[in-house]
PDB file of C-alpha atoms in Angstrom:
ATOM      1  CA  UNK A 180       0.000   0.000   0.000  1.00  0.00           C
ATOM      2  CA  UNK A 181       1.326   3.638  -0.345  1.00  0.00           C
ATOM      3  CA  UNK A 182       3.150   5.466   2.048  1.00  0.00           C
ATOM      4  CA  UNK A 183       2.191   9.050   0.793  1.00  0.00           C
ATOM      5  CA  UNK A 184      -1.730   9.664  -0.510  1.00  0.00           C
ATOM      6  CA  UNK A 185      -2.659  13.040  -1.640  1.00  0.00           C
ATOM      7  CA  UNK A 186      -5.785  15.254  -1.438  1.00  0.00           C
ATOM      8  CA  UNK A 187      -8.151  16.329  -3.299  1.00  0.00           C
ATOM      9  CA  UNK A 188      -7.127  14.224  -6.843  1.00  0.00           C
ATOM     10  CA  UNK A 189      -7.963  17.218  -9.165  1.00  0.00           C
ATOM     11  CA  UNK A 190      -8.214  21.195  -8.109  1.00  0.00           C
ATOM     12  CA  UNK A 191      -8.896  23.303 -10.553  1.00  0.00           C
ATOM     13  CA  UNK A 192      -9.530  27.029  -9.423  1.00  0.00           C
ATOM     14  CA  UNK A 193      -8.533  30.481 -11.265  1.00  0.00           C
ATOM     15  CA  UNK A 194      -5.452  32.634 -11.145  1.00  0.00           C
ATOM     16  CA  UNK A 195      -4.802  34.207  -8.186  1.00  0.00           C
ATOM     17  CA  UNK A 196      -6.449  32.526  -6.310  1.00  0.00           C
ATOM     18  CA  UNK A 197      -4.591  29.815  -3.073  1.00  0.00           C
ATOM     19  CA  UNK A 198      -4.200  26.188  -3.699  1.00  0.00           C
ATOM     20  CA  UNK A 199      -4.202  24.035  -1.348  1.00  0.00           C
ATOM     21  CA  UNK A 200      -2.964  20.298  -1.419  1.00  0.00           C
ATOM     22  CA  UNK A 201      -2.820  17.995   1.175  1.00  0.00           C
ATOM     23  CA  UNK A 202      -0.964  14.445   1.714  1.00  0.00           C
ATOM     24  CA  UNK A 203      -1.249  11.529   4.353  1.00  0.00           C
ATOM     25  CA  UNK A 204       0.716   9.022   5.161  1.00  0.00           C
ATOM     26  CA  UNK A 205       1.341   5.865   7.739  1.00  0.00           C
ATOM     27  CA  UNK A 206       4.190   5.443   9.174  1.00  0.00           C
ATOM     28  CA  UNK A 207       6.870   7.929  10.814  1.00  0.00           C
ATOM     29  CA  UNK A 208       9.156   9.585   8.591  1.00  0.00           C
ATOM     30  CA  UNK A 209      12.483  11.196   8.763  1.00  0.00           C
ATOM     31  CA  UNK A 210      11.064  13.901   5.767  1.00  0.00           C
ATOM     32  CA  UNK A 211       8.759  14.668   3.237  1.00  0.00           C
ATOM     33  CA  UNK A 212       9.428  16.616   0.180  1.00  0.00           C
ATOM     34  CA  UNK A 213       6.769  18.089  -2.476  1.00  0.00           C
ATOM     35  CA  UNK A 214       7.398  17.420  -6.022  1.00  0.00           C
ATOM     36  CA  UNK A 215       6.033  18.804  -8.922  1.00  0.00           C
ATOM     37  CA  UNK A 216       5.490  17.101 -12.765  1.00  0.00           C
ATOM     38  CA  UNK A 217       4.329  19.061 -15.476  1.00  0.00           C
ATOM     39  CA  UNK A 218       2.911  17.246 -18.440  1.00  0.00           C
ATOM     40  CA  UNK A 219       4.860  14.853 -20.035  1.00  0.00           C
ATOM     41  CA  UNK A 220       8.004  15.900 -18.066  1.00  0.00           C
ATOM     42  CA  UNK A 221       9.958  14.692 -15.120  1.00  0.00           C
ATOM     43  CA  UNK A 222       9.925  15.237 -11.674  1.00  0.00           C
ATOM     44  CA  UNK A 223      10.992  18.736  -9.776  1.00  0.00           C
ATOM     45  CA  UNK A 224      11.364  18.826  -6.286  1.00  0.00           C
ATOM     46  CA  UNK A 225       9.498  21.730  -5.010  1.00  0.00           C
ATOM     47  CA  UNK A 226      10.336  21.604  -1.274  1.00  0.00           C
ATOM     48  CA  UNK A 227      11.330  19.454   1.584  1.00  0.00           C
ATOM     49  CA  UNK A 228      10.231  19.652   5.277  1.00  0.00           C
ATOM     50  CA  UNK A 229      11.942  17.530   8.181  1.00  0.00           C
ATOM     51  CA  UNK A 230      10.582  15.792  10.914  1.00  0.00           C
ATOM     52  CA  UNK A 231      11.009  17.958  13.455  1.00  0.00           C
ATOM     53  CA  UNK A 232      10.078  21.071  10.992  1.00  0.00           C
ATOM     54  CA  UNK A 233       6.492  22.221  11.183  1.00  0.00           C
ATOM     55  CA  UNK A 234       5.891  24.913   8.744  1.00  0.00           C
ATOM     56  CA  UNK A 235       8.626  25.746   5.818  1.00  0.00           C
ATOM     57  CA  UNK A 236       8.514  28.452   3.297  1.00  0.00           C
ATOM     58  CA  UNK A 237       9.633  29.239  -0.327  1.00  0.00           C
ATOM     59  CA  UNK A 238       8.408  32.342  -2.506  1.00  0.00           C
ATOM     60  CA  UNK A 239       4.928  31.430  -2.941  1.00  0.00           C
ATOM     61  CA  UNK A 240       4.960  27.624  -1.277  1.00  0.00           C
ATOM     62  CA  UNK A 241       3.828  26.972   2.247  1.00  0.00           C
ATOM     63  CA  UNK A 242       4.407  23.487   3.119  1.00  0.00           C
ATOM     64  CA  UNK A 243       3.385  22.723   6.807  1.00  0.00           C
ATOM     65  CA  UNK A 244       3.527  19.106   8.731  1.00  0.00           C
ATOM     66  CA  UNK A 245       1.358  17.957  11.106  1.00  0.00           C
ATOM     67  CA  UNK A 246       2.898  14.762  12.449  1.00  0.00           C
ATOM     68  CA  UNK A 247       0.845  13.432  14.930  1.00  0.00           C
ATOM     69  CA  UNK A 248      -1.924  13.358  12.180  1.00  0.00           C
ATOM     70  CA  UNK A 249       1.121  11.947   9.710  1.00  0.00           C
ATOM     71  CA  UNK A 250      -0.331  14.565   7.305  1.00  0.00           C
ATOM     72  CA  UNK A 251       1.010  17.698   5.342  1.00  0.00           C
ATOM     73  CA  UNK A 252      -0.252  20.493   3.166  1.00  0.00           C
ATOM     74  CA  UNK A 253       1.380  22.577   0.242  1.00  0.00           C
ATOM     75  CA  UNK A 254      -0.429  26.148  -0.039  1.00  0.00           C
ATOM     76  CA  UNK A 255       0.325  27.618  -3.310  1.00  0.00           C
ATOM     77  CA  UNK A 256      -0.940  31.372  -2.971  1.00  0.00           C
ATOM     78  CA  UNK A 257      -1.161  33.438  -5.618  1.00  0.00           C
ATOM     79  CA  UNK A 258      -1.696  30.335  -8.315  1.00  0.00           C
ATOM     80  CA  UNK A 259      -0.746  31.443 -11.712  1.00  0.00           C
ATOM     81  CA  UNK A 260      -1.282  29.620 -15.234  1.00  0.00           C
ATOM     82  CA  UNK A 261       2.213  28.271 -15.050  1.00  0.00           C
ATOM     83  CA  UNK A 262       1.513  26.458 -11.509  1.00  0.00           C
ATOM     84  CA  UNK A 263      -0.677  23.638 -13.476  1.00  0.00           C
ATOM     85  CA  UNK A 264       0.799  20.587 -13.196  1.00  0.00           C
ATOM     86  CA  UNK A 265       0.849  17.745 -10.680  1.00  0.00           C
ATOM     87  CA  UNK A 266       2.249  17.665  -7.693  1.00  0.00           C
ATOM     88  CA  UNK A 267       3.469  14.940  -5.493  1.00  0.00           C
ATOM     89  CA  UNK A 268       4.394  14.216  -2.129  1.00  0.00           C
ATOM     90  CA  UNK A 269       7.282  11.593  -1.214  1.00  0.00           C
ATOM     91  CA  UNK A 270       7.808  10.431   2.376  1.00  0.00           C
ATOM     92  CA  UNK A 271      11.197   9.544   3.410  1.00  0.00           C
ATOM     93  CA  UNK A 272      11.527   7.136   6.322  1.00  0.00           C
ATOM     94  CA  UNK A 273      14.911   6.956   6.292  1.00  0.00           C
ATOM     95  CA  UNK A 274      17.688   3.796   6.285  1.00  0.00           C
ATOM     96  CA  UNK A 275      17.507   1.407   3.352  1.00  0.00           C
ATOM     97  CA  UNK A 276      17.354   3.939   0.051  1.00  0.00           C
ATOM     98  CA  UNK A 277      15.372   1.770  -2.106  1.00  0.00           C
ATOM     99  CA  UNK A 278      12.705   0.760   0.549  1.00  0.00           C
ATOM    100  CA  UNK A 279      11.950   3.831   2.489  1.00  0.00           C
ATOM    101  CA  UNK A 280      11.389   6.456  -0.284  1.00  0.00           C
ATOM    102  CA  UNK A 281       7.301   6.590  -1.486  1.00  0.00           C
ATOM    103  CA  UNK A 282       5.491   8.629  -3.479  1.00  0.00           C
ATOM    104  CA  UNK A 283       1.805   9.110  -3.189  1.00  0.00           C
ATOM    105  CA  UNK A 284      -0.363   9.122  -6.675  1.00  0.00           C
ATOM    106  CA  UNK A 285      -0.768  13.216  -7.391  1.00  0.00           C
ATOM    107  CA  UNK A 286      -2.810  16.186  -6.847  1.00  0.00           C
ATOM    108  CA  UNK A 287      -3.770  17.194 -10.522  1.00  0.00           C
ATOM    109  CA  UNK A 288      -4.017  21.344 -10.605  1.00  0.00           C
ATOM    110  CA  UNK A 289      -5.469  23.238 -13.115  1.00  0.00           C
ATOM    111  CA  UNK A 290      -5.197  27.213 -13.140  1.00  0.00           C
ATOM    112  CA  UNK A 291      -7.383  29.000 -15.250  1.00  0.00           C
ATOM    113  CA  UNK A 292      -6.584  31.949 -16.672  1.00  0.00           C
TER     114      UNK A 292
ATOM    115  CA  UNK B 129      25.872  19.914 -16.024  1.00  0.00           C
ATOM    116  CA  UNK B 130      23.150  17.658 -18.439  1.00  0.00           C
ATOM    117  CA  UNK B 131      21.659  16.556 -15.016  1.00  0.00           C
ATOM    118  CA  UNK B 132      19.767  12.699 -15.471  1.00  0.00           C
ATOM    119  CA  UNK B 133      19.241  12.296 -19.345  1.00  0.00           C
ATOM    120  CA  UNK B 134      17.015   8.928 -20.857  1.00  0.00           C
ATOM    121  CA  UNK B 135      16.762   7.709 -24.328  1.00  0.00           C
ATOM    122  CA  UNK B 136      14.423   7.275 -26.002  1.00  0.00           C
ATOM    123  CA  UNK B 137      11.243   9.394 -25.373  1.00  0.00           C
ATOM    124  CA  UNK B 138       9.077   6.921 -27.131  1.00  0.00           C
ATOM    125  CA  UNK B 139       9.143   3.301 -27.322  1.00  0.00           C
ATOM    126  CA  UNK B 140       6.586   0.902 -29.098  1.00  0.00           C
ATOM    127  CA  UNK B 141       7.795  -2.645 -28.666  1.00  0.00           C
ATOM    128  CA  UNK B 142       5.768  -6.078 -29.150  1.00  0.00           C
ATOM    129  CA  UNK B 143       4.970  -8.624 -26.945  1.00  0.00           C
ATOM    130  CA  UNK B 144       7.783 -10.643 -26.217  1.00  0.00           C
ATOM    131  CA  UNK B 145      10.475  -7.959 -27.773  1.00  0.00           C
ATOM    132  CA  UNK B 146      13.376  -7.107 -25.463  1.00  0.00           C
ATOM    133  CA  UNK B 147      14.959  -3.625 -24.737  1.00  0.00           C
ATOM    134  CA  UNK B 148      17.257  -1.369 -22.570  1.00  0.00           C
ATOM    135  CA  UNK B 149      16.288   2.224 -21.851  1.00  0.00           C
ATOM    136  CA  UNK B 150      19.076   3.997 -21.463  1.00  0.00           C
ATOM    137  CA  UNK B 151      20.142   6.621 -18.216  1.00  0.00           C
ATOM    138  CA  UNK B 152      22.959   8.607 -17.626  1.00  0.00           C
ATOM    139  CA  UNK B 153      23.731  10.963 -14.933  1.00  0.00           C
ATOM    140  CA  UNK B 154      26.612  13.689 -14.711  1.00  0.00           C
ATOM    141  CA  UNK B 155      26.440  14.800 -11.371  1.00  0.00           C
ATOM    142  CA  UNK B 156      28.391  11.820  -9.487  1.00  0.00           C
ATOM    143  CA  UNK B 157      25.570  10.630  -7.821  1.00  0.00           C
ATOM    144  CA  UNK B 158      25.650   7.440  -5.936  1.00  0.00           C
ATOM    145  CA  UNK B 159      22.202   6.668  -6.082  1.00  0.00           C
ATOM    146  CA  UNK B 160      19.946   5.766  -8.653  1.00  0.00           C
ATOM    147  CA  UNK B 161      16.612   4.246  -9.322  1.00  0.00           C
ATOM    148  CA  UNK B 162      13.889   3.126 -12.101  1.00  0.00           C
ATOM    149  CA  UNK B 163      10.298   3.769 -11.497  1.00  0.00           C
ATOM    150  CA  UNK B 164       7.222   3.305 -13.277  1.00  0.00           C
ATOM    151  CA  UNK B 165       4.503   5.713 -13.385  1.00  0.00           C
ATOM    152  CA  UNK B 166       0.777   4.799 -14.206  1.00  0.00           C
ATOM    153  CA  UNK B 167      -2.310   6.885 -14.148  1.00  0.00           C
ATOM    154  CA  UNK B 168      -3.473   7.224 -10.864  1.00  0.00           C
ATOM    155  CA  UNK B 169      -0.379   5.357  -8.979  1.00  0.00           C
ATOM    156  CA  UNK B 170       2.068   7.923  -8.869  1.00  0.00           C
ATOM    157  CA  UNK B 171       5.939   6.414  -8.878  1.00  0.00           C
ATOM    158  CA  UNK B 172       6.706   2.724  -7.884  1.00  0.00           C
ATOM    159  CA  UNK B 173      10.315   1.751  -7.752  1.00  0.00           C
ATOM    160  CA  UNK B 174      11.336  -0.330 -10.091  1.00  0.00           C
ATOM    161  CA  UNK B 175      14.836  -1.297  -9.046  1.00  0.00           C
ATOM    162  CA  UNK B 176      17.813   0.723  -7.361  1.00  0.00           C
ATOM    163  CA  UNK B 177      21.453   1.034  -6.884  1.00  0.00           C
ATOM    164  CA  UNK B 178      23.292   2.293  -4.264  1.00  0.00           C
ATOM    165  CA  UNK B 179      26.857   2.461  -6.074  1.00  0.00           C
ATOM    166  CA  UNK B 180      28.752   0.687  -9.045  1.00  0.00           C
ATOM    167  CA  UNK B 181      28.237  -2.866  -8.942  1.00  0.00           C
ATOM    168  CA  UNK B 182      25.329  -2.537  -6.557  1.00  0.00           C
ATOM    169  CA  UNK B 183      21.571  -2.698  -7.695  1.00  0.00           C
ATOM    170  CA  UNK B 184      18.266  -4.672  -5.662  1.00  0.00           C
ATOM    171  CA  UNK B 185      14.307  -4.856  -6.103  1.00  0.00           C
ATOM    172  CA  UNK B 186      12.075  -2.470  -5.528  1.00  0.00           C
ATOM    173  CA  UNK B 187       8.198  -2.617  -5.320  1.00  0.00           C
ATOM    174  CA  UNK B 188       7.541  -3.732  -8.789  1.00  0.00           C
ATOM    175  CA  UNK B 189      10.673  -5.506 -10.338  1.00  0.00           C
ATOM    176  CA  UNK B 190       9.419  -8.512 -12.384  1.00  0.00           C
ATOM    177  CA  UNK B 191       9.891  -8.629 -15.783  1.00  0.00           C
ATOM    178  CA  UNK B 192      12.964  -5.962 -15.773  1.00  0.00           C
ATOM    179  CA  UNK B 193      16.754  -6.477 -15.082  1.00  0.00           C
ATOM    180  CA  UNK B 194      19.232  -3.683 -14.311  1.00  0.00           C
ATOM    181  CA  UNK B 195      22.906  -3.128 -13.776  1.00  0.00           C
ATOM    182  CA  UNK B 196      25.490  -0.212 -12.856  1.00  0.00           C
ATOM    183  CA  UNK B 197      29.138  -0.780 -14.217  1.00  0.00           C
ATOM    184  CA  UNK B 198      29.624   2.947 -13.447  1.00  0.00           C
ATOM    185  CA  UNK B 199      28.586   5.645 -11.385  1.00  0.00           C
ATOM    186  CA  UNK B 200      27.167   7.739 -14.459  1.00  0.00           C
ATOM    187  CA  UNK B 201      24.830   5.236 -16.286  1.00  0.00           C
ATOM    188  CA  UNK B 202      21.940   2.383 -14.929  1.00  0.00           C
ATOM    189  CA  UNK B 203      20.211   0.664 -18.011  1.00  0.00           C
ATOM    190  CA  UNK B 204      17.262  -0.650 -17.509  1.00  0.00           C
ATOM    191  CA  UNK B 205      16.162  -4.218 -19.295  1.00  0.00           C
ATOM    192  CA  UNK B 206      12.891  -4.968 -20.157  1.00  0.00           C
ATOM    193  CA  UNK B 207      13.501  -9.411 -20.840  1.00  0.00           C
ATOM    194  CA  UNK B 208      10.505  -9.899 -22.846  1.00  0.00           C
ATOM    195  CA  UNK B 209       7.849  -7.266 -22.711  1.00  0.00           C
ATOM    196  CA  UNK B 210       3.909  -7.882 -22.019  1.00  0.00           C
ATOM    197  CA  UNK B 211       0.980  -4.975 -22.524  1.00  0.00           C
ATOM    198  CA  UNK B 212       1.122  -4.624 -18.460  1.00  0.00           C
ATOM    199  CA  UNK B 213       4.901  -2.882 -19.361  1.00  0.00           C
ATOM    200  CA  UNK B 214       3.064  -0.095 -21.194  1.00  0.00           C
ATOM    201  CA  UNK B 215       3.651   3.099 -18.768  1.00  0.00           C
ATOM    202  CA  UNK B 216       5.764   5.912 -18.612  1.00  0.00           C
ATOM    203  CA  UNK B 217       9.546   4.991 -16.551  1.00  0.00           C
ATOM    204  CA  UNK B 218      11.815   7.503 -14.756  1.00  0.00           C
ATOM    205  CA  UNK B 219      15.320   7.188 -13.997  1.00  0.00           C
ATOM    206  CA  UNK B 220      15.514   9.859 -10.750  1.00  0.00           C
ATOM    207  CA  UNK B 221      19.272   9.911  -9.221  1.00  0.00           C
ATOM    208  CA  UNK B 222      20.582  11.201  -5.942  1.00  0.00           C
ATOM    209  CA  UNK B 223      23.777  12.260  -4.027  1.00  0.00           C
ATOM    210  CA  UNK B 224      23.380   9.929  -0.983  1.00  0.00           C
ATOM    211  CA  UNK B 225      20.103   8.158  -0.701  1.00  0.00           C
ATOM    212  CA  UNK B 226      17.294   8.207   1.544  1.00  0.00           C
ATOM    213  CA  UNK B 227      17.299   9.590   4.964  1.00  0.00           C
ATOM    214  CA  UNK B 228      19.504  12.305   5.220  1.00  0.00           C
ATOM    215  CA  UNK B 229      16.672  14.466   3.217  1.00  0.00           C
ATOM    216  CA  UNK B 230      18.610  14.257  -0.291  1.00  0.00           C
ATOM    217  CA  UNK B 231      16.138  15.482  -2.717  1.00  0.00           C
ATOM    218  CA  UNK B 232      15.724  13.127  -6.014  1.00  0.00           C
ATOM    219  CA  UNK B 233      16.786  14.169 -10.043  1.00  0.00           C
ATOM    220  CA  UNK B 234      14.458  13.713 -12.287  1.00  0.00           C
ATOM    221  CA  UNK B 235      14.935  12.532 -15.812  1.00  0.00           C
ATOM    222  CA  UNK B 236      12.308  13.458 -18.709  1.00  0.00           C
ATOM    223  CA  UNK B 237      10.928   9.889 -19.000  1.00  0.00           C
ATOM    224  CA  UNK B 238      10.201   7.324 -21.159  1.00  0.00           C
ATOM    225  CA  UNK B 239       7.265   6.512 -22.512  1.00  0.00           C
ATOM    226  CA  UNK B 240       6.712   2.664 -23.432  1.00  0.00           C
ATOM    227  CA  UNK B 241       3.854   1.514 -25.144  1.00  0.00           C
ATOM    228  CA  UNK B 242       3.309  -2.984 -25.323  1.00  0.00           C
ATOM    229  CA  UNK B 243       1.362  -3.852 -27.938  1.00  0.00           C
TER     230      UNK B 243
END
């Protein structure tokens, strides 16, 4: 089962306007970073947030981390055209690389001009 | 720096063809993986190394074989492909693996259609 799930599936709202994204996962984690794919293109990490972080900032991304919910939200204020894409959260429970490093299935956001 | 580069973009094999997709990284990265992304699943590790001469499973490995002679490249094999191959693979690369917060490379994908 996945580590990482992310909420809503789809957002679509219109520029300038705040999106807001939010992910859930299961077990403890030493991180959690936010990636973002835009269509037919790789992965970009966005942002990451430690354990012991709660709220992290950068330009017009607010990621905060609630762990005793083992949830987390990425605020994108301001939304513009270019923010459409989708964008993934990846939880990080540390030791063995290959086992501990799961993504959740996407947040697909629109922006409408 | 050409970061994590993959060839080819496209791909349309038949069932039971073989094939390597190709990735190559330039920033000295120890780690590397292959994952597999599907509509609705987000990424699922394929297979990873952890340095030359050093790959193992990840969530979905059947049906594909890797291997890392070097630090810069980590083909990925596809033995005999079946429809359930069709899907869109990543090759993502990192300085020291999980845990200490090291963020992942992306390459642009490959996108592999079975038929």
């Amino acid at each position: 089962s996945q580590q990482g799930e992310e909420d809503p599936q789809a957002l679509s709202i219109q520029e300038g306007e705040n999106a807001t994204m939010n992910c859930s996962y299961k077990t403890s984690i030493n991180n959690l970073q936010w990636y973002r794919q835009n269509s037919g293109r790789g992965l970009v990490h966005l942002i990451l947030i430690r354990s012991n972080e709660r709220e992290k900032h950068s330009g017009r991304l607010r990621v905060t981390l609630d762990t005793s919910k083992k949830s987390s939200s990425l605020l994108i204020t301001a939304s513009r055209a270019a923010d459409t894409a989708s964008y993934f959260c990846a939880t990080d429970r540390g030791g063995d690389y290959g086992q501990n490093f799961v993504f959740g299935p996407g947040t697909r956001l629109s922006v409408l001009p | 720096n050409a970061g994590v580069t993959q060839t080819p973009k496209f791909q349309v094999l038949k069932t039971g063809q073989s094939m390597t997709l190709q990735c190559a990284q330039d920033m000295n990265h120890e780690y590397m993986s292959w994952y597999r992304q599907d509509p609705g699943m987000g990424l699922r590790l394929i297979h990873y190394s952890v340095g030359a001469g050093i790959t193992d499973q990840g969530e979905v490995p059947n049906g594909y074989n890797v291997s890392r002679s070097t630090t810069e490249d980590f083909p990925l094999r596809l033995l005999s492909a079946a429809p359930s191959q069709t899907s869109v693979y990543f090759c993502a690369s990192s300085y020291s693996g999980g845990g200490a917060g090291e963020t992942q490379y992306f390459g642009p994908g490959t996108r592999l259609l079975v038929l």
